[in-house]
Short mmCIF file of C-alpha atoms in Angstrom, two decimals:
data_model
loop_
_atom_site.label_atom_id
_atom_site.label_comp_id
_atom_site.label_asym_id
_atom_site.label_seq_id
_atom_site.Cartn_x
_atom_site.Cartn_y
_atom_site.Cartn_z
CA UNK Q 1 -13.17 8.79 21.27
CA UNK Q 2 -12.90 12.94 20.54
CA UNK Q 3 -9.65 14.33 21.53
CA UNK Q 4 -11.30 17.63 21.91
CA UNK Q 5 -14.94 18.60 23.01
CA UNK Q 6 -17.24 18.60 20.31
CA UNK Q 7 -19.29 22.00 20.08
CA UNK Q 8 -23.08 21.75 20.32
CA UNK Q 9 -23.89 25.01 18.56
CA UNK Q 10 -21.44 24.42 15.80
CA UNK Q 11 -22.13 20.80 15.69
CA UNK Q 12 -25.84 20.06 15.96
CA UNK Q 13 -27.35 16.75 15.28
CA UNK Q 14 -27.98 16.53 11.31
CA UNK Q 15 -29.81 13.56 9.90
CA UNK Q 16 -30.34 10.41 11.99
CA UNK Q 17 -27.66 8.20 11.88
CA UNK Q 18 -27.52 4.58 11.22
CA UNK Q 19 -27.53 1.83 14.14
CA UNK Q 20 -24.00 0.93 15.05
CA UNK Q 21 -22.81 -2.55 14.89
CA UNK Q 22 -20.62 -3.78 18.01
CA UNK Q 23 -17.41 -2.62 16.60
CA UNK Q 24 -18.28 0.61 15.44
CA UNK Q 25 -19.39 3.88 17.59
CA UNK Q 26 -21.43 6.33 15.88
CA UNK Q 27 -22.55 9.20 17.97
CA UNK Q 28 -25.77 11.13 17.42
CA UNK Q 29 -24.21 13.65 16.16
CA UNK Q 30 -22.64 12.04 13.07
CA UNK Q 31 -24.43 12.77 9.96
CA UNK Q 32 -25.29 9.91 7.58
CA UNK Q 33 -23.96 11.43 4.93
CA UNK Q 34 -19.97 11.22 6.18
CA UNK Q 35 -20.83 7.88 8.54
CA UNK Q 36 -21.39 4.12 8.18
CA UNK Q 37 -20.30 0.73 9.83
CA UNK Q 38 -17.28 1.07 8.32
CA UNK Q 39 -16.26 4.93 8.36
CA UNK Q 40 -17.37 5.42 12.27
CA UNK Q 41 -14.84 5.29 14.89
CA UNK Q 42 -14.16 1.92 16.42
CA UNK Q 43 -15.56 1.17 19.65
CA UNK Q 44 -12.65 -1.22 20.54
CA UNK Q 45 -9.15 -1.62 19.16
CA UNK Q 46 -8.11 -5.37 19.56
CA UNK Q 47 -4.90 -5.61 17.06
CA UNK Q 48 -1.86 -6.52 18.73
CA UNK Q 49 1.69 -5.58 17.48
CA UNK Q 50 1.68 -9.13 15.69
CA UNK Q 51 -1.10 -8.36 13.34
CA UNK Q 52 0.75 -5.26 12.17
CA UNK Q 53 4.11 -7.19 11.97
CA UNK Q 54 2.05 -9.74 9.74
CA UNK Q 55 0.46 -6.88 7.96
CA UNK Q 56 3.95 -6.21 6.61
CA UNK Q 57 4.87 -9.46 6.27
CA UNK Q 58 1.97 -10.14 3.72
CA UNK Q 59 2.75 -6.71 2.18
CA UNK Q 60 6.91 -7.64 1.32
CA UNK Q 61 6.45 -11.40 0.80
CA UNK Q 62 5.12 -11.25 -2.69
CA UNK Q 63 5.95 -12.26 -6.09
CA UNK Q 64 5.84 -8.28 -6.49
CA UNK Q 65 8.17 -7.38 -3.95
CA UNK Q 66 10.69 -10.12 -5.26
CA UNK Q 67 10.24 -9.43 -8.79
CA UNK Q 68 10.74 -5.17 -7.61
CA UNK Q 69 13.82 -6.31 -5.37
CA UNK Q 70 14.95 -7.87 -8.56
CA UNK Q 71 14.48 -5.35 -10.71
CA UNK Q 72 17.02 -3.55 -8.89
CA UNK Q 73 19.69 -4.97 -10.54
CA UNK Q 74 19.21 -3.74 -13.82
CA UNK Q 75 20.40 -0.42 -12.50
CA UNK Q 76 24.14 -1.81 -12.74
CA UNK Q 77 24.57 -2.02 -8.71
CA UNK Q 78 26.74 -4.49 -7.24
CA UNK Q 79 24.81 -6.80 -5.35
CA UNK Q 80 26.11 -5.43 -1.78
CA UNK Q 81 24.92 -2.15 -3.11
CA UNK Q 82 21.35 -3.33 -4.19
CA UNK Q 83 21.30 -4.42 -0.50
CA UNK Q 84 22.03 -1.21 1.32
CA UNK Q 85 19.66 0.33 -0.98
CA UNK Q 86 17.02 -1.74 0.23
CA UNK Q 87 17.87 -1.52 3.69
CA UNK Q 88 18.06 1.98 3.79
CA UNK Q 89 15.02 2.28 1.80
CA UNK Q 90 13.04 -0.01 4.16
CA UNK Q 91 13.86 2.40 7.12
CA UNK Q 92 12.85 5.63 5.64
CA UNK Q 93 9.43 3.56 5.13
CA UNK Q 94 9.39 2.31 8.83
CA UNK Q 95 9.88 6.11 9.74
CA UNK Q 96 7.03 7.27 7.54
CA UNK Q 97 4.71 4.16 8.53
CA UNK Q 98 4.75 5.46 12.07
CA UNK Q 99 4.14 8.93 11.15
CA UNK Q 100 1.20 8.02 9.11
CA UNK Q 101 -0.28 5.73 11.64
CA UNK Q 102 -0.94 8.14 14.43
CA UNK Q 103 -3.82 9.87 13.56
CA UNK Q 104 -6.04 6.97 12.74
CA UNK Q 105 -4.91 5.02 15.97
CA UNK Q 106 -5.82 7.60 17.85
CA UNK Q 107 -8.65 8.24 16.83
CA UNK Q 108 -9.71 4.67 15.49
CA UNK Q 109 -11.07 5.96 12.05
CA UNK Q 110 -9.74 5.17 8.56
CA UNK Q 111 -7.73 6.78 6.29
CA UNK Q 112 -10.47 8.56 4.05
CA UNK Q 113 -12.02 9.75 7.59
CA UNK Q 114 -8.16 11.10 8.78
CA UNK Q 115 -8.04 12.90 5.69
CA UNK Q 116 -11.02 15.29 6.18
CA UNK Q 117 -8.52 16.74 8.62
CA UNK Q 118 -6.73 18.32 6.06
CA UNK Q 119 -9.06 18.34 2.79
CA UNK Q 120 -12.38 19.13 4.92
CA UNK Q 121 -15.72 16.66 5.24
CA UNK Q 122 -16.13 16.81 1.41
CA UNK Q 123 -12.75 17.37 0.33
CA UNK Q 124 -11.76 14.27 1.80
CA UNK Q 125 -13.12 12.56 -1.69
CA UNK Q 126 -10.25 13.96 -3.25
CA UNK Q 127 -7.46 11.68 -1.76
CA UNK Q 128 -9.60 9.02 -1.06
CA UNK Q 129 -10.35 8.56 -4.75
CA UNK Q 130 -7.03 9.28 -5.91
CA UNK Q 131 -5.93 6.55 -3.02
CA UNK Q 132 -8.90 4.15 -4.45
CA UNK Q 133 -7.64 4.56 -7.94
CA UNK Q 134 -4.13 3.47 -7.29
CA UNK Q 135 -5.29 0.48 -5.36
CA UNK Q 136 -7.49 -0.58 -8.35
CA UNK Q 137 -4.08 -0.52 -10.37
CA UNK Q 138 -1.96 -2.07 -8.06
CA UNK Q 139 -4.94 -4.60 -7.41
CA UNK Q 140 -4.53 -5.67 -10.93
CA UNK Q 141 -0.76 -5.95 -11.00
CA UNK Q 142 -0.74 -7.92 -8.12
CA UNK Q 143 -3.25 -10.19 -9.15
CA UNK Q 144 -1.60 -10.77 -12.65
CA UNK Q 145 1.65 -11.56 -10.79
CA UNK Q 146 0.04 -13.80 -8.48
CA UNK Q 147 -1.57 -15.40 -11.59
CA UNK Q 148 1.55 -16.33 -13.32
CA UNK Q 149 2.08 -18.78 -10.66
CA UNK Q 150 -1.22 -20.57 -11.29
CA UNK Q 151 -0.39 -20.85 -14.98
CA UNK Q 152 3.19 -22.57 -13.87
CA UNK Q 153 1.02 -25.02 -11.33
CA UNK Q 154 -1.20 -26.01 -14.72
CA UNK Q 155 1.43 -26.12 -17.15
CA UNK Q 156 3.54 -28.50 -14.64
CA UNK Q 157 0.25 -30.81 -14.54
CA UNK Q 158 -1.15 -30.35 -18.14
CA UNK Q 159 1.50 -29.85 -20.43
CA UNK Q 160 -0.80 -29.91 -23.37
CA UNK Q 161 -1.75 -26.92 -22.41
CA UNK Q 162 0.97 -25.13 -23.44
CA UNK Q 163 0.08 -23.48 -26.46
CA UNK Q 164 -3.06 -22.01 -24.50
CA UNK Q 165 0.25 -19.91 -22.56
CA UNK Q 166 0.94 -18.26 -25.86
CA UNK Q 167 -0.73 -15.11 -26.12
CA UNK Q 168 0.34 -14.94 -29.70
CA UNK Q 169 -1.61 -18.04 -30.67
CA UNK Q 170 -4.69 -17.79 -28.02
CA UNK Q 171 -4.84 -14.48 -25.85
CA UNK Q 172 -7.11 -11.56 -25.71
CA UNK Q 173 -5.84 -8.15 -24.70
CA UNK Q 174 -2.21 -9.12 -24.55
CA UNK Q 175 -2.86 -11.98 -22.12
CA UNK Q 176 -2.92 -15.88 -22.93
CA UNK Q 177 -5.95 -17.73 -22.55
CA UNK Q 178 -4.30 -19.84 -19.66
CA UNK Q 179 -3.43 -16.35 -18.31
CA UNK Q 180 -6.80 -15.42 -18.33
CA UNK Q 181 -7.65 -18.18 -16.74
CA UNK Q 182 -5.50 -17.99 -13.86
CA UNK Q 183 -6.30 -14.23 -13.48
CA UNK Q 184 -10.10 -15.07 -13.02
CA UNK Q 185 -9.04 -17.95 -10.02
CA UNK Q 186 -7.09 -15.20 -8.07
CA UNK Q 187 -9.53 -12.91 -8.87
CA UNK Q 188 -12.64 -14.93 -7.47
CA UNK Q 189 -10.42 -16.15 -4.62
CA UNK Q 190 -9.62 -12.59 -3.31
CA UNK Q 191 -12.91 -11.77 -3.44
CA UNK Q 192 -14.18 -14.54 -1.20
CA UNK Q 193 -11.72 -13.89 1.40
CA UNK Q 194 -12.28 -10.10 1.52
CA UNK Q 195 -16.25 -10.70 1.37
CA UNK Q 196 -16.02 -12.48 4.85
CA UNK Q 197 -14.76 -9.06 6.53
CA UNK Q 198 -11.89 -7.43 8.56
CA UNK Q 199 -11.64 -10.24 10.70
CA UNK Q 200 -11.09 -13.14 8.65
CA UNK Q 201 -8.62 -10.76 6.55
CA UNK Q 202 -6.34 -10.56 9.97
CA UNK Q 203 -6.43 -14.18 10.46
CA UNK Q 204 -5.11 -14.32 6.81
CA UNK Q 205 -2.47 -12.19 7.00
CA UNK Q 206 -1.41 -13.82 10.04
CA UNK Q 207 -0.36 -17.02 8.63
CA UNK Q 208 0.44 -16.27 4.92
CA UNK Q 209 3.36 -14.37 5.15
CA UNK Q 210 5.05 -16.59 7.71
CA UNK Q 211 4.17 -19.61 5.31
CA UNK Q 212 6.47 -17.53 2.51
CA UNK Q 213 9.41 -17.82 4.85
CA UNK Q 214 9.29 -21.71 4.84
CA UNK Q 215 9.36 -21.98 0.67
CA UNK Q 216 12.05 -19.17 1.03
CA UNK Q 217 14.30 -21.00 3.13
CA UNK Q 218 13.67 -24.30 1.40
CA UNK Q 219 14.43 -22.72 -1.88
CA UNK Q 220 17.58 -21.12 -1.05
CA UNK Q 221 18.87 -24.00 0.68
CA UNK Q 222 18.09 -26.22 -2.04
CA UNK Q 223 19.59 -23.81 -4.89
CA UNK Q 224 23.10 -22.99 -2.68
CA UNK Q 225 23.28 -26.98 -1.96
CA UNK Q 226 22.85 -27.48 -5.71
CA UNK Q 227 25.01 -24.47 -6.93
CA UNK Q 228 27.83 -25.07 -3.88
CA UNK Q 229 28.25 -22.32 -1.88
CA UNK Q 230 32.05 -21.07 -3.44
CA UNK Q 231 30.28 -21.03 -6.99
CA UNK Q 232 27.46 -18.64 -5.88
CA UNK Q 233 28.82 -15.17 -7.14
CA UNK Q 234 26.93 -12.18 -5.26
CA UNK Q 235 27.79 -10.10 -8.26
CA UNK Q 236 24.33 -9.94 -10.24
CA UNK Q 237 23.95 -9.05 -13.37
CA UNK Q 238 26.61 -6.15 -15.28
CA UNK Q 239 28.04 -3.92 -12.45
CA UNK Q 240 28.41 -0.45 -14.59
CA UNK Q 241 28.84 1.84 -11.24
CA UNK Q 242 31.71 1.83 -8.83
CA UNK Q 243 33.10 4.55 -5.96
CA UNK Q 244 31.29 7.57 -5.82
CA UNK Q 245 29.21 7.49 -9.35
CA UNK Q 246 27.43 4.85 -7.81
CA UNK Q 247 25.85 6.89 -5.36
CA UNK Q 248 23.24 8.76 -7.59
CA UNK Q 249 22.15 5.00 -8.48
CA UNK Q 250 21.82 4.13 -5.27
CA UNK Q 251 19.77 6.70 -4.10
CA UNK Q 252 17.14 6.06 -7.23
CA UNK Q 253 17.23 2.54 -6.12
CA UNK Q 254 16.17 4.04 -2.32
CA UNK Q 255 13.50 6.29 -3.93
CA UNK Q 256 11.92 3.02 -5.79
CA UNK Q 257 11.88 0.92 -2.71
CA UNK Q 258 10.18 3.86 -0.69
CA UNK Q 259 7.76 4.47 -4.11
CA UNK Q 260 6.66 0.44 -3.87
CA UNK Q 261 5.41 0.73 -0.54
CA UNK Q 262 3.99 4.31 -1.34
CA UNK Q 263 0.57 2.93 -1.68
CA UNK Q 264 0.04 0.82 1.49
CA UNK Q 265 1.74 3.79 3.45
CA UNK Q 266 -0.79 6.21 2.35
CA UNK Q 267 -3.44 4.35 3.74
CA UNK Q 268 -1.72 2.15 6.56
CA UNK Q 269 -4.16 4.26 8.72
CA UNK Q 270 -6.90 1.55 7.73
CA UNK Q 271 -4.93 -1.08 9.46
CA UNK Q 272 -3.18 1.07 12.55
CA UNK Q 273 -6.77 2.09 13.88
CA UNK Q 274 -7.14 -1.32 14.84
CA UNK Q 275 -4.54 -1.48 16.86
CA UNK Q 276 -4.50 -1.66 20.68
CA UNK Q 277 -2.05 1.14 21.22
CA UNK Q 278 0.58 3.63 19.30
CA UNK Q 279 3.41 1.16 21.14
CA UNK Q 280 2.21 -1.88 19.57
CA UNK Q 281 2.02 0.20 15.99
CA UNK Q 282 5.45 0.78 16.24
CA UNK Q 283 6.82 -2.49 17.46
CA UNK Q 284 5.07 -4.14 14.62
CA UNK Q 285 6.65 -1.87 12.12
CA UNK Q 286 10.08 -2.40 13.39
CA UNK Q 287 9.65 -6.08 13.15
CA UNK Q 288 7.68 -5.92 10.16
CA UNK Q 289 9.58 -3.54 7.84
CA UNK Q 290 13.82 -3.28 8.88
CA UNK Q 291 13.98 -6.35 10.27
CA UNK Q 292 11.51 -8.53 8.19
CA UNK Q 293 12.69 -6.63 4.98
CA UNK Q 294 16.17 -7.36 5.53
CA UNK Q 295 15.84 -10.90 6.22
CA UNK Q 296 13.54 -11.32 2.98
CA UNK Q 297 15.94 -9.47 0.93
CA UNK Q 298 18.76 -11.63 1.72
CA UNK Q 299 16.98 -14.64 0.89
CA UNK Q 300 16.07 -12.82 -2.33
CA UNK Q 301 19.36 -12.23 -3.46
CA UNK Q 302 20.60 -15.82 -2.14
CA UNK Q 303 18.10 -17.53 -4.14
CA UNK Q 304 18.83 -14.96 -7.47
CA UNK Q 305 22.44 -15.31 -6.98
CA UNK Q 306 22.27 -19.03 -6.86
CA UNK Q 307 20.27 -19.29 -10.14
CA UNK Q 308 23.02 -18.66 -12.45
CA UNK Q 309 25.21 -21.50 -11.59
CA UNK Q 310 22.53 -23.86 -11.17
CA UNK Q 311 20.38 -22.45 -14.35
CA UNK Q 312 22.93 -21.13 -16.47
CA UNK Q 313 20.87 -17.51 -16.21
CA UNK Q 314 20.07 -15.03 -13.71
CA UNK Q 315 16.37 -15.55 -12.49
CA UNK Q 316 14.51 -12.58 -10.62
CA UNK Q 317 11.13 -13.93 -10.73
CA UNK Q 318 10.50 -16.82 -8.06
CA UNK Q 319 7.70 -18.45 -10.09
CA UNK Q 320 10.25 -18.62 -12.97
CA UNK Q 321 12.80 -20.34 -10.53
CA UNK Q 322 10.31 -22.14 -8.53
CA UNK Q 323 9.17 -23.76 -12.04
CA UNK Q 324 12.56 -24.92 -13.00
CA UNK Q 325 12.69 -27.58 -9.92
CA UNK Q 326 12.55 -31.38 -10.81
CA UNK Q 327 9.87 -32.39 -8.26
CA UNK Q 328 6.71 -31.76 -9.48
CA UNK Q 329 5.35 -31.32 -5.60
CA UNK Q 330 7.87 -28.72 -5.03
CA UNK Q 331 6.65 -26.84 -7.87
CA UNK Q 332 3.12 -26.97 -6.65
CA UNK Q 333 4.02 -26.21 -2.90
CA UNK Q 334 6.43 -23.37 -4.13
CA UNK Q 335 4.03 -21.49 -6.82
CA UNK Q 336 0.62 -22.08 -4.35
CA UNK Q 337 2.50 -20.29 -1.25
CA UNK Q 338 3.74 -17.37 -3.47
CA UNK Q 339 0.41 -17.30 -4.84
CA UNK Q 340 -1.58 -17.13 -1.11
CA UNK Q 341 1.31 -14.43 -0.32
CA UNK Q 342 0.46 -12.03 -3.15
CA UNK Q 343 -3.53 -12.78 -2.44
CA UNK Q 344 -2.36 -11.53 1.19
CA UNK Q 345 -0.82 -8.30 0.37
CA UNK Q 346 -3.19 -7.80 -2.42
CA UNK Q 347 -6.20 -7.81 0.15
CA UNK Q 348 -4.46 -5.65 2.52
CA UNK Q 349 -3.30 -2.97 0.64
CA UNK Q 350 -5.38 -3.10 -2.83
CA UNK Q 351 -8.67 -4.24 -1.48
CA UNK Q 352 -9.50 -2.69 1.87
CA UNK Q 353 -8.08 0.66 0.45
CA UNK Q 354 -10.59 1.47 -2.25
CA UNK Q 355 -13.76 -0.40 0.10
CA UNK Q 356 -13.23 2.29 2.50
CA UNK Q 357 -12.01 5.19 -0.11
CA UNK Q 358 -14.76 4.58 -2.15
CA UNK Q 359 -17.37 3.95 0.56
CA UNK Q 360 -16.26 7.59 1.78
CA UNK Q 361 -17.62 9.17 -1.53
CA UNK Q 362 -21.05 7.92 -0.54
CA UNK Q 363 -21.24 5.99 2.67
CA UNK Q 364 -25.29 5.19 2.56
CA UNK Q 365 -25.22 4.00 -0.81
CA UNK Q 366 -21.57 2.50 -1.21
CA UNK Q 367 -20.78 -0.12 1.51
CA UNK Q 368 -17.23 -1.56 2.47
CA UNK Q 369 -17.74 -4.72 0.65
CA UNK Q 370 -19.23 -2.45 -2.57
CA UNK Q 371 -16.26 -0.30 -2.67
CA UNK Q 372 -14.22 -3.19 -2.53
CA UNK Q 373 -15.78 -4.90 -5.63
CA UNK Q 374 -15.53 -1.84 -7.57
CA UNK Q 375 -12.02 -1.90 -7.66
CA UNK Q 376 -11.53 -5.57 -8.24
CA UNK Q 377 -13.67 -4.98 -11.34
CA UNK Q 378 -12.01 -1.96 -12.40
CA UNK Q 379 -8.63 -3.65 -11.98
CA UNK Q 380 -9.29 -6.13 -14.90
CA UNK Q 381 -10.37 -2.89 -17.20
CA UNK Q 382 -6.85 -1.37 -16.82
CA UNK Q 383 -4.91 -4.82 -18.26
CA UNK Q 384 -2.38 -4.50 -15.51
CA UNK Q 385 -0.08 -7.07 -17.32
CA UNK Q 386 0.74 -4.47 -19.48
CA UNK Q 387 2.24 -2.47 -16.69
CA UNK Q 388 4.57 -4.68 -15.00
CA UNK Q 389 5.99 -6.70 -18.27
CA UNK Q 390 9.90 -5.58 -17.68
CA UNK Q 391 12.22 -3.60 -15.48
CA UNK Q 392 11.63 -0.51 -17.39
CA UNK Q 393 7.94 -0.41 -17.22
CA UNK Q 394 7.78 -1.41 -13.30
CA UNK Q 395 9.88 2.02 -12.71
CA UNK Q 396 7.69 3.97 -15.22
CA UNK Q 397 4.85 2.72 -13.29
CA UNK Q 398 6.00 3.49 -9.89
CA UNK Q 399 7.45 7.16 -10.85
CA UNK Q 400 3.63 7.68 -11.88
CA UNK Q 401 1.95 6.30 -8.72
CA UNK Q 402 4.07 8.37 -6.77
CA UNK Q 403 3.54 11.71 -8.45
CA UNK Q 404 0.27 11.20 -6.69
CA UNK Q 405 0.65 9.66 -3.39
CA UNK Q 406 3.92 11.87 -2.53
CA UNK Q 407 1.68 15.27 -2.35
CA UNK Q 408 -1.44 13.64 -0.44
CA UNK Q 409 1.26 12.23 2.04
CA UNK Q 410 3.20 15.70 2.55
CA UNK Q 411 -0.05 17.53 2.90
CA UNK Q 412 -1.61 14.92 5.19
CA UNK Q 413 1.37 14.97 7.80
CA UNK Q 414 2.24 18.57 7.61
CA UNK Q 415 -1.50 19.37 8.47
CA UNK Q 416 -1.54 17.10 11.43
CA UNK Q 417 1.66 17.16 12.82
CA UNK Q 418 2.42 21.23 12.08
CA UNK Q 419 -0.54 23.01 11.84
CA UNK Q 420 -2.97 20.64 14.05
CA UNK Q 421 -0.48 20.26 16.43
CA UNK Q 422 -1.69 16.38 16.57
CA UNK Q 423 -5.27 17.23 18.03
CA UNK Q 424 -8.46 15.73 16.36
CA UNK Q 425 -11.82 16.49 16.99
CA UNK Q 426 -13.41 13.33 16.39
CA UNK Q 427 -17.12 14.47 16.04
CA UNK Q 428 -16.40 17.19 13.71
CA UNK Q 429 -14.99 14.68 11.08
CA UNK Q 430 -18.73 13.89 10.94
CA UNK Q 431 -20.26 17.20 10.92
CA UNK Q 432 -21.52 18.98 7.76
CA UNK Q 433 -22.30 21.44 9.88
CA UNK Q 434 -21.17 24.81 7.76
CA UNK Q 435 -18.95 26.77 10.37
CA UNK Q 436 -17.51 23.23 11.64
CA UNK Q 437 -14.16 22.25 12.60
CA UNK Q 438 -13.72 20.71 9.04
CA UNK Q 439 -15.91 22.96 6.97
CA UNK Q 440 -13.33 24.97 5.33
CA UNK Q 441 -14.88 26.29 2.46
CA UNK Q 442 -18.30 24.55 1.49
CA UNK Q 443 -16.58 21.44 3.19
CA UNK Q 444 -13.48 21.48 1.35
CA UNK Q 445 -9.83 23.11 2.00
CA UNK Q 446 -8.45 25.09 -0.69
CA UNK Q 447 -5.15 24.93 0.40
CA UNK Q 448 -5.36 21.08 0.41
CA UNK Q 449 -6.93 21.39 -2.77
CA UNK Q 450 -4.04 23.64 -4.12
CA UNK Q 451 -1.16 22.07 -2.57
CA UNK Q 452 -2.01 18.85 -4.03
CA UNK Q 453 -2.60 19.67 -7.21
CA UNK Q 454 0.34 21.58 -7.88
CA UNK Q 455 3.01 18.98 -6.46
CA UNK Q 456 1.20 16.37 -8.20
CA UNK Q 457 1.30 18.25 -11.58
CA UNK Q 458 5.23 18.96 -11.12
CA UNK Q 459 5.38 15.09 -10.76
CA UNK Q 460 3.64 14.39 -14.14
CA UNK Q 461 5.96 16.42 -15.80
CA UNK Q 462 8.96 14.91 -14.47
CA UNK Q 463 7.62 11.61 -15.96
CA UNK Q 464 6.13 12.70 -19.27
CA UNK Q 465 9.31 14.83 -20.34
CA UNK Q 466 11.70 13.50 -21.99
CA UNK Q 467 15.11 13.54 -20.17
CA UNK Q 468 13.65 13.87 -16.72
CA UNK Q 469 13.31 10.11 -16.29
CA UNK Q 470 16.47 10.17 -13.84
CA UNK Q 471 14.50 12.53 -11.35
CA UNK Q 472 11.18 10.67 -11.84
CA UNK Q 473 12.09 8.29 -9.54
CA UNK Q 474 12.47 10.95 -6.63
CA UNK Q 475 8.75 11.64 -7.15
CA UNK Q 476 7.54 10.52 -4.34
CA UNK Q 477 10.01 12.60 -2.04
CA UNK Q 478 9.79 15.66 -4.45
CA UNK Q 479 5.99 15.48 -4.27
CA UNK Q 480 5.79 14.75 -0.41
CA UNK Q 481 8.30 18.10 0.20
CA UNK Q 482 6.53 20.44 -2.20
CA UNK Q 483 2.96 19.78 -1.45
CA UNK Q 484 3.94 19.37 2.65
CA UNK Q 485 5.90 23.12 1.91
CA UNK Q 486 2.83 24.62 -0.25
CA UNK Q 487 0.32 23.13 2.34
CA UNK Q 488 2.05 25.12 5.17
CA UNK Q 489 2.63 28.36 3.57
CA UNK Q 490 -0.76 28.77 2.22
CA UNK Q 491 -1.96 27.77 5.80
CA UNK Q 492 0.14 30.07 7.40
CA UNK Q 493 0.07 33.18 5.28
CA UNK Q 494 -2.17 32.13 2.61
CA UNK Q 495 -5.77 33.85 1.92
CA UNK Q 496 -7.52 30.87 3.43
CA UNK Q 497 -5.20 30.57 6.88
CA UNK Q 498 -5.80 27.94 9.18
CA UNK Q 499 -7.38 29.25 12.27
CA UNK Q 500 -5.75 27.88 15.75
CA UNK Q 501 -8.09 25.27 17.52
CA UNK Q 502 -7.78 27.60 20.58
CA UNK Q 503 -8.74 30.44 18.93
CA UNK Q 504 -11.52 29.15 17.23
CA UNK Q 505 -12.89 27.82 20.43
CA UNK Q 506 -12.45 31.02 22.24
CA UNK Q 507 -14.20 32.48 19.55
CA UNK Q 508 -17.26 30.14 19.31
CA UNK Q 509 -17.52 30.90 23.25
CA UNK Q 510 -18.03 34.26 23.02
#
């Protein structure tokens, strides 16, 4: 697997590694403090382009994706402007997905292991824990959004439970009793799918995303037929910006789209590692992002626009839209389909990621499954329903998370493409030998820590200081650029300058 031959002088066998399962390749030189059967390089990479395509379908086709797209109308843009923002934003996401996928696909290792390239074999726990904690927040948010669909179903079947859907009458920590019931049911269902392993997750997402298209097309046809095509007004909400004055707002909307996908983007290597080739990854990204997302956005706007003449008000929540249907069976089918789709995104984006991330902290004590369950338990403690209850809070949440994700992204990309020149010594990623390729200073690269800390602090200032909210929408871009720039300067000119691999190999040989 190694693209650079291991150095037996620098990287002798450490502690005995555990026996590798059929799908992993644990080399004798791998230190068991850095590896287990889930973190080890893959022996065989089997995913096709369709599996990557299905991954993005599961990521896009969710209640969160629908609600986030709908929240852009609150910015005061015309519908066509929102569509332009969605398309431009998703093309940016596609380019970034291709860039971040390559190191993991090349080496067959997950995100926290590729993070060792830039942060060091010990320092990689910093980006791993940050991404893991962010996944905990998103896991809770997506579970809450999906649980709303179950609440709709329960109220439709048992209207007498209406009082228990009111948090003011029967509730705890801001969530109604019925809301808690839906949340717990979804929490358990997701855990069961996750517990069966990555192959079961792959099979689940292969059909979950396409299933939503069936419901979305049916919903759009039903709403437009009832409204009458001529009565559908594509200008949703109040248009406040026209001409050039709309450009800054559109740029903000584009930034919000990138921020929404920034979490799955950062740990996309957890999935690209399974791909047969990088060409498969790029093909899956093309069909799963610009093509798929554009179609989903068109369906979203169509459904939202048609709710005005049909129901007399603009509905940007698909669950609320489905709840207005006349047929109980249609409500059940629509609500359950969106629930399944949201389970799909939650598992791939927010269950798998912390499973690898937390396992990376202590591979021999924290298994992949235990890491995922840590995230699941933590998702309840943050009361996620309070983080995604309005367009303003949605954007505030996205800005805050982007303040941390952007710098990590910038550091990892500039290190792999500009500093390491796309070269990976896979065996050195699992070596605790002082003086090893990714040992740096006591296992931590000070350049990566410095760049991430400064860039993340700048992003938090933009979020917290009053009057800077408009700039905070660009937190991901600011953090990514600032983190990359600081890391590059420190690696080339700083006191902890990066030693080129060729020079290091010559030094070791002499």
